[in-house]
XYZ file of C-alpha atoms in Angstrom:
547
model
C -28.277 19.616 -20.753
C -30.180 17.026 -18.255
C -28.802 13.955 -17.428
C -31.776 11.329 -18.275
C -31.093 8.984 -15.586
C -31.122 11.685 -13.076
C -34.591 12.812 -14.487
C -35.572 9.231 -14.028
C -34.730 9.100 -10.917
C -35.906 12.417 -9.560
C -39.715 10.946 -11.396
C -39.223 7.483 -9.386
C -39.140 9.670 -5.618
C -42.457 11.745 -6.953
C -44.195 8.700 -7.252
C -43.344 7.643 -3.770
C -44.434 11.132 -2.418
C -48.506 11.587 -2.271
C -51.220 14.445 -1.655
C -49.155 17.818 -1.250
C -46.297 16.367 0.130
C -45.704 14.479 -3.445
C -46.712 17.668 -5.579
C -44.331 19.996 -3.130
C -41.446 17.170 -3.534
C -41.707 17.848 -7.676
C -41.984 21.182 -7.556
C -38.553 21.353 -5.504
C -37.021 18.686 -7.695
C -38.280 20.480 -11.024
C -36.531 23.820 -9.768
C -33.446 22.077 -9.323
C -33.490 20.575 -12.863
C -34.281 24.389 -14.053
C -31.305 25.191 -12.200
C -28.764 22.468 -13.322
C -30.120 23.501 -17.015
C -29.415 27.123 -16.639
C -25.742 26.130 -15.112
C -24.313 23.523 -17.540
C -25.373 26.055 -20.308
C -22.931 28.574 -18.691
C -19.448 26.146 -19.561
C -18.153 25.860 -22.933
C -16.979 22.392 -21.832
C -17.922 19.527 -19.466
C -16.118 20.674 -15.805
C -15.396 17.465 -13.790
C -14.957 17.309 -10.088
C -14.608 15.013 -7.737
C -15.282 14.520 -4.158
C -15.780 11.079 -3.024
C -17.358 10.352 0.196
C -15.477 9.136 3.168
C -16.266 6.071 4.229
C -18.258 5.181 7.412
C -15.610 2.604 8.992
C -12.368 4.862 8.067
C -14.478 7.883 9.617
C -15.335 6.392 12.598
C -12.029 5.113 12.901
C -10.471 8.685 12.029
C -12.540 9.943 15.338
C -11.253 7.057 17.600
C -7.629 7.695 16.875
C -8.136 11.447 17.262
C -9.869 10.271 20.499
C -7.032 7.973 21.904
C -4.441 10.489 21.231
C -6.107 13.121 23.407
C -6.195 10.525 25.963
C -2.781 9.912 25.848
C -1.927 13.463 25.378
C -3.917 14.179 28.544
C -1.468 11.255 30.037
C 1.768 12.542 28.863
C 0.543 16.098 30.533
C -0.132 14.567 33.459
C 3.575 12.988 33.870
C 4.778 15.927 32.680
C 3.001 17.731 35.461
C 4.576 15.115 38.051
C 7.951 15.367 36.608
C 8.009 11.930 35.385
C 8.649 12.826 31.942
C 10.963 15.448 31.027
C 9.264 18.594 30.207
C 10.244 20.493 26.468
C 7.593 22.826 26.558
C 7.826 26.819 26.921
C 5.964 27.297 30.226
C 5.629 30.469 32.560
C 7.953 31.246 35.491
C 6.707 30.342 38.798
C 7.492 33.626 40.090
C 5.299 35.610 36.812
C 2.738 33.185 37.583
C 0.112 36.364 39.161
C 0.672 38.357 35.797
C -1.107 37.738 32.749
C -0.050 34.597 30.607
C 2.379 34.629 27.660
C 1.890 31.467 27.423
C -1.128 29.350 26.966
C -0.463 26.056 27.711
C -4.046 24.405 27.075
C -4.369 26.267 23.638
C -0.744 24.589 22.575
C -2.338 20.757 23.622
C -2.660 19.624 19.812
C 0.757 21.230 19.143
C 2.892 19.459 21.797
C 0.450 15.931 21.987
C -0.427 15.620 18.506
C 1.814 18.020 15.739
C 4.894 17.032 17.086
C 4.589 13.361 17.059
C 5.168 13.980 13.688
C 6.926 17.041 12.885
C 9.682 15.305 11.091
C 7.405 15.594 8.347
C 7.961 19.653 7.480
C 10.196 21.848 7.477
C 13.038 19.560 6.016
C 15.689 21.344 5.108
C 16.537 21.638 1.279
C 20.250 22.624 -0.247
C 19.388 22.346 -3.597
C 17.313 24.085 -6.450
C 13.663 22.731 -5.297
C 12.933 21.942 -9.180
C 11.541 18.708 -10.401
C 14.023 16.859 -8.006
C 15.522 18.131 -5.105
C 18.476 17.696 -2.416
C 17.627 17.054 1.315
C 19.764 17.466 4.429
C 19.511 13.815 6.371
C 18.354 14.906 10.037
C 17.683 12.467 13.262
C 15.964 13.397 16.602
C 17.059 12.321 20.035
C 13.915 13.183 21.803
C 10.603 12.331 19.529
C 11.052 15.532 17.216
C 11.232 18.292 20.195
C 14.869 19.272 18.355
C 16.653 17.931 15.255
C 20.204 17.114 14.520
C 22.118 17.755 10.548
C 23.859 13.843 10.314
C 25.572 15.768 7.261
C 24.464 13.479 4.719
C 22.599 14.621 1.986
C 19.678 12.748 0.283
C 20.168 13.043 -3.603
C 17.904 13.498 -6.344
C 14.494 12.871 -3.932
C 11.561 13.484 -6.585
C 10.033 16.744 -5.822
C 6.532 15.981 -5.391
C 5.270 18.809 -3.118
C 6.297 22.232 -4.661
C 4.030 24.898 -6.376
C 6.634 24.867 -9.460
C 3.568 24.568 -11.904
C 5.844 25.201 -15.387
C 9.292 24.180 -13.819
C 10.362 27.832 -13.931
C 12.138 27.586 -10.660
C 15.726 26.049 -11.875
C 19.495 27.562 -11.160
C 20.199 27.483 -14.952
C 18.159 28.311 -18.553
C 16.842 31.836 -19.955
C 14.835 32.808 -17.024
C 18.253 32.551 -14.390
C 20.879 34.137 -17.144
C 18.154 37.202 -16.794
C 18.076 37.488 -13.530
C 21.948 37.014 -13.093
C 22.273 40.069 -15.562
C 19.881 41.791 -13.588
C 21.610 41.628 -10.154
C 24.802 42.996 -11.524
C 23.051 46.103 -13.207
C 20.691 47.081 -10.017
C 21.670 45.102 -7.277
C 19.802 42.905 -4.468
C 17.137 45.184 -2.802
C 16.151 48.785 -3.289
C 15.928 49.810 0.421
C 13.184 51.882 -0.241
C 9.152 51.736 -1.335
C 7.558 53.313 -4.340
C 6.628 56.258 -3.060
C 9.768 57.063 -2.374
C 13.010 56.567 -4.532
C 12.236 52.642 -4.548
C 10.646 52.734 -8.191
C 12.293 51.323 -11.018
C 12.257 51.425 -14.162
C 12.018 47.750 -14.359
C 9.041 48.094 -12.067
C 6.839 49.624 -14.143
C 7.978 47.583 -17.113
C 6.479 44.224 -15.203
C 3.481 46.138 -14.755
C 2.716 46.924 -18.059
C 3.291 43.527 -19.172
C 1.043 41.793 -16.132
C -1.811 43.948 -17.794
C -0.909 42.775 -20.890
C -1.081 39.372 -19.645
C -4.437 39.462 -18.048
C -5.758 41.738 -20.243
C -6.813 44.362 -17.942
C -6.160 48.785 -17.957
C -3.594 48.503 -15.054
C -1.887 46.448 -12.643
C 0.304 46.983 -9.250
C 2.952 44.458 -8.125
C 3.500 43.893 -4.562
C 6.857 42.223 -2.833
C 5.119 39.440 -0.743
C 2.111 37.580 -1.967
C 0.212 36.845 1.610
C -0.021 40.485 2.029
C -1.198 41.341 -1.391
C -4.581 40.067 -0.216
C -4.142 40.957 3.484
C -3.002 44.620 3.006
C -5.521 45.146 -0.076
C -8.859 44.056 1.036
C -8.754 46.681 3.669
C -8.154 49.263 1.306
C -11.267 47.991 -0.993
C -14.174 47.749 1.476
C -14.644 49.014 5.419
C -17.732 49.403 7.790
C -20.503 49.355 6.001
C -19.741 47.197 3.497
C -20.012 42.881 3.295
C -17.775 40.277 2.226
C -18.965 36.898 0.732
C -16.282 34.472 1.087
C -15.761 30.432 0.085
C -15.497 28.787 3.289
C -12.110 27.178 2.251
C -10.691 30.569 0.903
C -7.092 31.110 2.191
C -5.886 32.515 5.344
C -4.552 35.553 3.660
C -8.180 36.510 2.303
C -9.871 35.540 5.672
C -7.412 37.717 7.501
C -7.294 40.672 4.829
C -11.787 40.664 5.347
C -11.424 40.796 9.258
C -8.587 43.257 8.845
C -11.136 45.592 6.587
C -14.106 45.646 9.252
C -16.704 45.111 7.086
C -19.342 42.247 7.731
C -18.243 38.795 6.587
C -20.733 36.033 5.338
C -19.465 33.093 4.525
C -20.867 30.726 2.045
C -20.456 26.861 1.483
C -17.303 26.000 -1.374
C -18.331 25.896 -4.831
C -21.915 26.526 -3.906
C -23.359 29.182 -5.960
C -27.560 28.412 -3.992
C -25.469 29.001 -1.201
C -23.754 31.992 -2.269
C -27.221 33.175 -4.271
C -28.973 33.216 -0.715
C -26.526 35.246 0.794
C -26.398 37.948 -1.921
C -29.993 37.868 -1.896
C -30.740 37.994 1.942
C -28.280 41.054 1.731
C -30.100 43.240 -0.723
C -33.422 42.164 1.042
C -32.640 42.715 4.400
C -29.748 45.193 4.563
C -27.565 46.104 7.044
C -28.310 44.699 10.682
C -30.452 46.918 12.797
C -30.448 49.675 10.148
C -31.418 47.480 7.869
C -29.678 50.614 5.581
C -28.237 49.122 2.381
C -24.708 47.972 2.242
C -22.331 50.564 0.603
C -20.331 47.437 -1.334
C -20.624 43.938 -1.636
C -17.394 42.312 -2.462
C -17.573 38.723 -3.240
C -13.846 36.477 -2.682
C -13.297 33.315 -4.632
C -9.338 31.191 -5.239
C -9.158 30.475 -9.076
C -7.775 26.779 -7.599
C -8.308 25.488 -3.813
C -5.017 24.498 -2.851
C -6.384 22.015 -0.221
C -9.025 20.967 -2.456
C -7.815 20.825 -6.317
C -11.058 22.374 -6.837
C -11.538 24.960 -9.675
C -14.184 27.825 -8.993
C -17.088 27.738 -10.777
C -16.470 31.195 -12.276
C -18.877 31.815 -15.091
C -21.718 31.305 -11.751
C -20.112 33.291 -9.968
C -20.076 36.561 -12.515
C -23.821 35.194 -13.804
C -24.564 36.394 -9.906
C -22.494 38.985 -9.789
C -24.109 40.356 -12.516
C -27.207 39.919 -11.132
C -27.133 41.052 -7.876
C -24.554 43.906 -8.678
C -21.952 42.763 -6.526
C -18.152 43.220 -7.543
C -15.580 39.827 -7.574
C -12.421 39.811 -5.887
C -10.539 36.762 -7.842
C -7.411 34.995 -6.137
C -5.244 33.673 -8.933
C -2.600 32.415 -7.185
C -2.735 28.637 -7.868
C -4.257 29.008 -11.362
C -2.552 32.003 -13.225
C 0.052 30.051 -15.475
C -1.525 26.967 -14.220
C -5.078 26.727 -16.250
C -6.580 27.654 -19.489
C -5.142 27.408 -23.220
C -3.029 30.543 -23.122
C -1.854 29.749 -19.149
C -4.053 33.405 -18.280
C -5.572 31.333 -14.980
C -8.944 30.589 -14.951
C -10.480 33.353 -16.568
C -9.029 32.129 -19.425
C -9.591 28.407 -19.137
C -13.422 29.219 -19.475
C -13.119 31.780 -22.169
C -14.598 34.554 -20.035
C -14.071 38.062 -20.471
C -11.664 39.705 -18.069
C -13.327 42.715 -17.321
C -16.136 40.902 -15.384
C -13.578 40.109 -12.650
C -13.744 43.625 -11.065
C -10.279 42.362 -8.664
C -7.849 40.084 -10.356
C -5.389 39.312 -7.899
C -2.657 36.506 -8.340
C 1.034 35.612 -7.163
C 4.689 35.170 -8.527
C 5.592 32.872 -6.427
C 3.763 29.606 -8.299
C 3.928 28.926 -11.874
C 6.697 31.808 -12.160
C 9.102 30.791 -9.594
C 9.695 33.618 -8.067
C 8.121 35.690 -5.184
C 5.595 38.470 -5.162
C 1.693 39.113 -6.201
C 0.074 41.574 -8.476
C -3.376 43.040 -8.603
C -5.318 43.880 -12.034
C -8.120 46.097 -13.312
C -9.490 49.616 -14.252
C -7.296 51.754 -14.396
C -9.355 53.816 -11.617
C -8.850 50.868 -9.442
C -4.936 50.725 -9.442
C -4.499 54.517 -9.169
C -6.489 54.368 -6.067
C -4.526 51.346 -4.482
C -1.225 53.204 -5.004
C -2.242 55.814 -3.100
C -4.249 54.005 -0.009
C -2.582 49.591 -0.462
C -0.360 49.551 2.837
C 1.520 46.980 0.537
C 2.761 50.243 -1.567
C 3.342 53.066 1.516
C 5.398 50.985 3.882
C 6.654 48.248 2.457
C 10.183 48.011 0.400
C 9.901 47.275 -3.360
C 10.716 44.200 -5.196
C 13.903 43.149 -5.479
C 15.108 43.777 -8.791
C 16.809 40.277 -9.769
C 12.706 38.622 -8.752
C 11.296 41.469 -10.795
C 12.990 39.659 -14.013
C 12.444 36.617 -12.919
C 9.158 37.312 -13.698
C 9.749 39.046 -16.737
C 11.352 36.547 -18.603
C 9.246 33.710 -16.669
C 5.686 35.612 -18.119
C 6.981 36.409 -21.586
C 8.331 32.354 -22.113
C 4.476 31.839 -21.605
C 3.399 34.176 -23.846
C 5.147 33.132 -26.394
C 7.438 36.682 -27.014
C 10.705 34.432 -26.489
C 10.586 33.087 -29.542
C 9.212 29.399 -27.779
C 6.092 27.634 -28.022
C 3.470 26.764 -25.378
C 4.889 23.819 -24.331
C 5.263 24.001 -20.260
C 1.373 24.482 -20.718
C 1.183 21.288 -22.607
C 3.167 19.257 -20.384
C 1.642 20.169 -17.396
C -1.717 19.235 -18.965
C -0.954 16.237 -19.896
C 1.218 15.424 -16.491
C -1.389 16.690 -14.446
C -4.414 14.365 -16.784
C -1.931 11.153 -16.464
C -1.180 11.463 -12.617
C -4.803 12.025 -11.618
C -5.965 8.976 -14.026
C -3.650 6.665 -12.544
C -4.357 7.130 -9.136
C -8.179 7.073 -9.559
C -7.439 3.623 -11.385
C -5.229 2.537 -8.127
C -8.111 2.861 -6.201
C -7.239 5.950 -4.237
C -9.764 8.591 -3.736
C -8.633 12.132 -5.112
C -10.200 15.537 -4.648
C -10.795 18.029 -6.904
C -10.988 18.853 -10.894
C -9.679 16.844 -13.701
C -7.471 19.878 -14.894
C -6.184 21.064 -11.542
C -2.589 20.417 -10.754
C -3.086 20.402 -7.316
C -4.016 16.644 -6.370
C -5.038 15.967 -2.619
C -4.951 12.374 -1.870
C -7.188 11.477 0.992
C -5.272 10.301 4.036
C -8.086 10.582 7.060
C -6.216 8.494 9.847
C -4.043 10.922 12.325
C -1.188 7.875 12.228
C -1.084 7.459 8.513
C -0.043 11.485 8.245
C 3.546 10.731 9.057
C 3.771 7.247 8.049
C 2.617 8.436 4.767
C 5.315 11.021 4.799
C 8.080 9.074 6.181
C 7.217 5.932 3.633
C 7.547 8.083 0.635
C 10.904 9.882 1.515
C 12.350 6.446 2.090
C 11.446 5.682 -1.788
C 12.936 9.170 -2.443
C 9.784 11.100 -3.041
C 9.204 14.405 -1.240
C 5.524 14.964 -0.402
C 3.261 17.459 1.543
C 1.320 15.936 3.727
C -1.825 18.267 5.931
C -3.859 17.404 8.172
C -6.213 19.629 11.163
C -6.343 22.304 11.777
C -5.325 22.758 8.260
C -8.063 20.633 6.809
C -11.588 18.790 8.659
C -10.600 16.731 11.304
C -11.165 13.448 9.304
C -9.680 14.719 6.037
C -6.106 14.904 6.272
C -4.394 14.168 2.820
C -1.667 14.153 1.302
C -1.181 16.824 -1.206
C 1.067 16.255 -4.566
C 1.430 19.397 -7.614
C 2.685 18.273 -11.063
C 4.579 20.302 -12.650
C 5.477 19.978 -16.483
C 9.257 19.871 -15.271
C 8.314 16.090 -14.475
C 9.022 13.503 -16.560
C 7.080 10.427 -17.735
C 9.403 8.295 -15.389
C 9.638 10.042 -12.486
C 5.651 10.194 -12.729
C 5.900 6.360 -12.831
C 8.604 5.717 -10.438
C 6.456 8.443 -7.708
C 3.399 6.581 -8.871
C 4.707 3.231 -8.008
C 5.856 4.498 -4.869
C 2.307 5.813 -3.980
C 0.965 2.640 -5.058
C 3.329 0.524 -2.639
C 3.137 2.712 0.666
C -0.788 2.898 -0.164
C -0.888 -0.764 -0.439
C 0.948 -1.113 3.211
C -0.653 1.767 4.406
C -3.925 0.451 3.457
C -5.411 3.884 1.790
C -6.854 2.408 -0.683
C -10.621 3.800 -0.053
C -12.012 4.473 -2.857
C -15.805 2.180 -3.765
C -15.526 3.399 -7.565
C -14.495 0.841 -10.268
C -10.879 1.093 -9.590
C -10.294 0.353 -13.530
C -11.456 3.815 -15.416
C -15.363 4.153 -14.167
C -15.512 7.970 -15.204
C -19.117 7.414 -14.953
C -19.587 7.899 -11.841
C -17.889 10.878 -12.017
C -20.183 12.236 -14.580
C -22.581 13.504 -11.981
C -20.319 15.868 -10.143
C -21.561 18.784 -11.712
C -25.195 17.977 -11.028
C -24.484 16.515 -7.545
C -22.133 19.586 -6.200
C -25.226 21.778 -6.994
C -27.603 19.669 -4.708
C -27.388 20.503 -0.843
């Protein structure tokens, strides 16, 4: 389970150490090669990430453009201050200028100086099903993206490139639309009510029952908006008293649903189960601050996927220390239920792990089954007590029928109880193996795992954000492209999801476009053998482990 050349070279730095600094530099070295045994004999099969290292040059260049654009930002303020150039911003009246600010005007500097230099980028306006290709609405700018004009043309057919459509469920036509059509004329739109009340349908209860089926789990709760699934629900899980691991890169909606809860948050480096290890153990050592009393609960929060990253948590870890320490898991399944694992269950099934060590399985509708929502799974216990105490299920309206079998349809397609095969899953597999291949031959680097459909390609220059952007839409691919505060300073990307709605050629034709605008663009970072050198990748699991 020990890579031989790694043991090789871990013997070549003892020999350079001597007296007790050499035996001290095996004994650290040895416990590491304990650990990487005891890991790799946790996965059924080899897991594959990668996360090249940026460059020097490109991240010292990264800085000095972030530099020179805060120089000129500070420039354009200054004109702007002098009336020399005309002012867009939303500023405070001169004669409100003793109350308190609505405005800050410093805080907004990267917005004005920076974000909308090339805002032209998002919020594009679609008129068509956003399937596997999509319809735009042309728009120009007088005045360097402060407002937009419609020219009333319509860009056809652009190659949707950016969307979270995992199994090309979200189409205008097929099973899964004829359902929900039927649906709308039996119950309507909206309910205009919540549970509790007289907002509970028949055909919510049936989509419960079948997410539990799904996952596997006693019970499940479905909630109308997936953000607040985790943002109402934490809060209703742990309070003073109690601590909160969370993965740095976790998303806003968990970050926001721990401060919401008031309990104590820790957070822990991404993927990095010594990190994560050190926390749970300083926590049962130590105890509460001051008190040092012990915590009532220690709830650990982990993303099946990263959507920034590609990356794939390193689950069966995670539950090994779980276990261990007697923690419970809170599991975001947003990006991978549908998305991962033989049977599309997420990523409790693409290990072959049991579901009932995930104390929390939480996921959204709004991904691999087009539609819009989130859902939380588990004991039985566990869902009676969120139905009384989730915010999500006191105040807020219930699903809307018509997205309620959307899902329906959407979940039971995957499971086979249409009559149809596993196919989607299939497709998307192979899509999502072919895409990432390519461009690790093309000499780009690429974040994440080898099965992840989310594929960040690395960007790092503030200028090449919207040049990226605005090069690929004129080739008729749509992209998503992020950069800070979304993602480090100096590692804005580009971010593409397959889905198995795409074809072979439009793979090729937005593969040949990457390749040309990454050609002129110069992005082309990557030091690996550009020609299939998985070798180097073989490491990953080993090398994430070391810090």
């Amino acid at each position: 389970t020990v890579n031989p050349d790694l043991t090789e070279l871990y013997i070549r730095r003892l020999i350079q150490g001597s007296g007790t600094e050499g035996s001290s530099h095996f004994l650290q070295e040895g416990q590491v090669l304990d650990h990487h045994a005891s890991c790799t004999s946790l996965y059924k099969k080899p897991f594959v990430e990668s996360f090249e290292e940026t460059p020097l040059l490109v991240a010292v260049l990264t800085y000095m453009g972030y530099g020179i654009l805060t120089i000129f930002g500070y420039l354009r303020d200054f004109l702007r201050d002098w009336k020399f150039e005309k002012c867009h911003l939303a500023r405070e009246r001169e004669e409100q200028k003793d109350f308190v600010p609505l405005y800050q005007d410093f805080e907004n500097f990267y917005t004005r100086n920076l974000y909308m230099r090339i805002r032209d980028n998002w919020n594009r306006p679609i008129c068509s099903v956003p399937g596997a290709k999509m319809d735009l609405l042309e728009r120009v700018t007088p005045d360097y993206n402060w407002t937009f004009e419609h020219t009333g043309n319509v860009l056809k057919d652009v190659i949707n490139m950016g969307s979270y459509n995992y199994l090309g469920f979200a189409e205008n036509t097929g099973t899964c639309a004829d359902a929900a059509s039927e649906c709308t004329v039996k119950y309507g739109v909206g309910v205009s009510s919540t549970r509790q009340e007289i907002g509970n349908l028949d055909k919510h209860e049936e989509l419960e029952i079948l997410v539990a089926r799904f996952l596997g789990v006693e019970s499940s709760m479905a909630f109308g908006m997936g953000f607040a699934t985790n943002s109402m629900n934490i809060p209703a899980l742990t309070g003073k008293g109690c601590l909160i691991l969370s993965d740095e890169l976790n998303h806003a909606s968990l970050v926001l649903g721990a401060r919401l809860s008031g309990s104590t948050i820790r957070v822990f480096k991404h993927n990095n189960m010594q990190s994560l290890e050190k926390l749970l153990r300083d926590a049962i050592v130590h105890g509460q601050p001051r008190t040092h009393r012990p915590w009532k609960k220690i709830l650990i929060l982990v993303e099946g996927i990263y959507s920034m990253e590609g990356s794939i948590v390193r689950l069966p870890e995670v539950i090994a220390l779980k276990k261990k320490y007697k923690a419970y898991l809170y599991l975001d399944e947003a990006h991978s239920i549908g998305a991962l694992g033989p049977r599309g269950r997420g990523v409790v099934d693409y290990f072959g792990l049991d579901p009932s060590d995930v104390d929390i399985m939480m996921g959204t509708f709004t991904k691999s089954f087009g539609a819009a929502g989130g859902y939380i799974g588990g004991k039985k216990e566990l869902i009676d007590y969120l139905r009384l105490h989730s915010h999500s299920t006191v105040y807020a309206t219930s699903m809307s029928p018509p997205i309620i079998q959307q899902i329906i349809t959407s979940m039971k397609c995957i499971m086979g109880e249409d009559g149809s095969t596993l196919g989607e899953l299939c497709q998307l597999s192979e899509n999502t193996t072919y895409f990432r291949r390519r461009l690790h031959e093309m000499g780009f680097i690429i974040y994440g795992n080898n099965d992840s459909p989310v594929v960040p390609l690395m960007l790092y220059m503030p200028a090449k954000i919207g040049a990226f952007g605005r090069e690929m839409l004129k080739r008729n691919i749509g992209t998503v492209v992020v950069g800070f505060p979304a993602t480090p300073i100096i590692e804005s990307r580009a971010r593409f999801c397959v889905s198995a709605a795409h074809t072979r050629e439009m793979l090729d034709k937005a593969l040949n476009a990457i390749s040309e605008v990454g050609d002129l663009l110069q992005l082309k970072y990557s030091r690996k053998n550009r020609h299939g050198n998985e070798g180097s990748d073989s490491f990953s699991f080993l090398e994430s482990h070391q810090d």
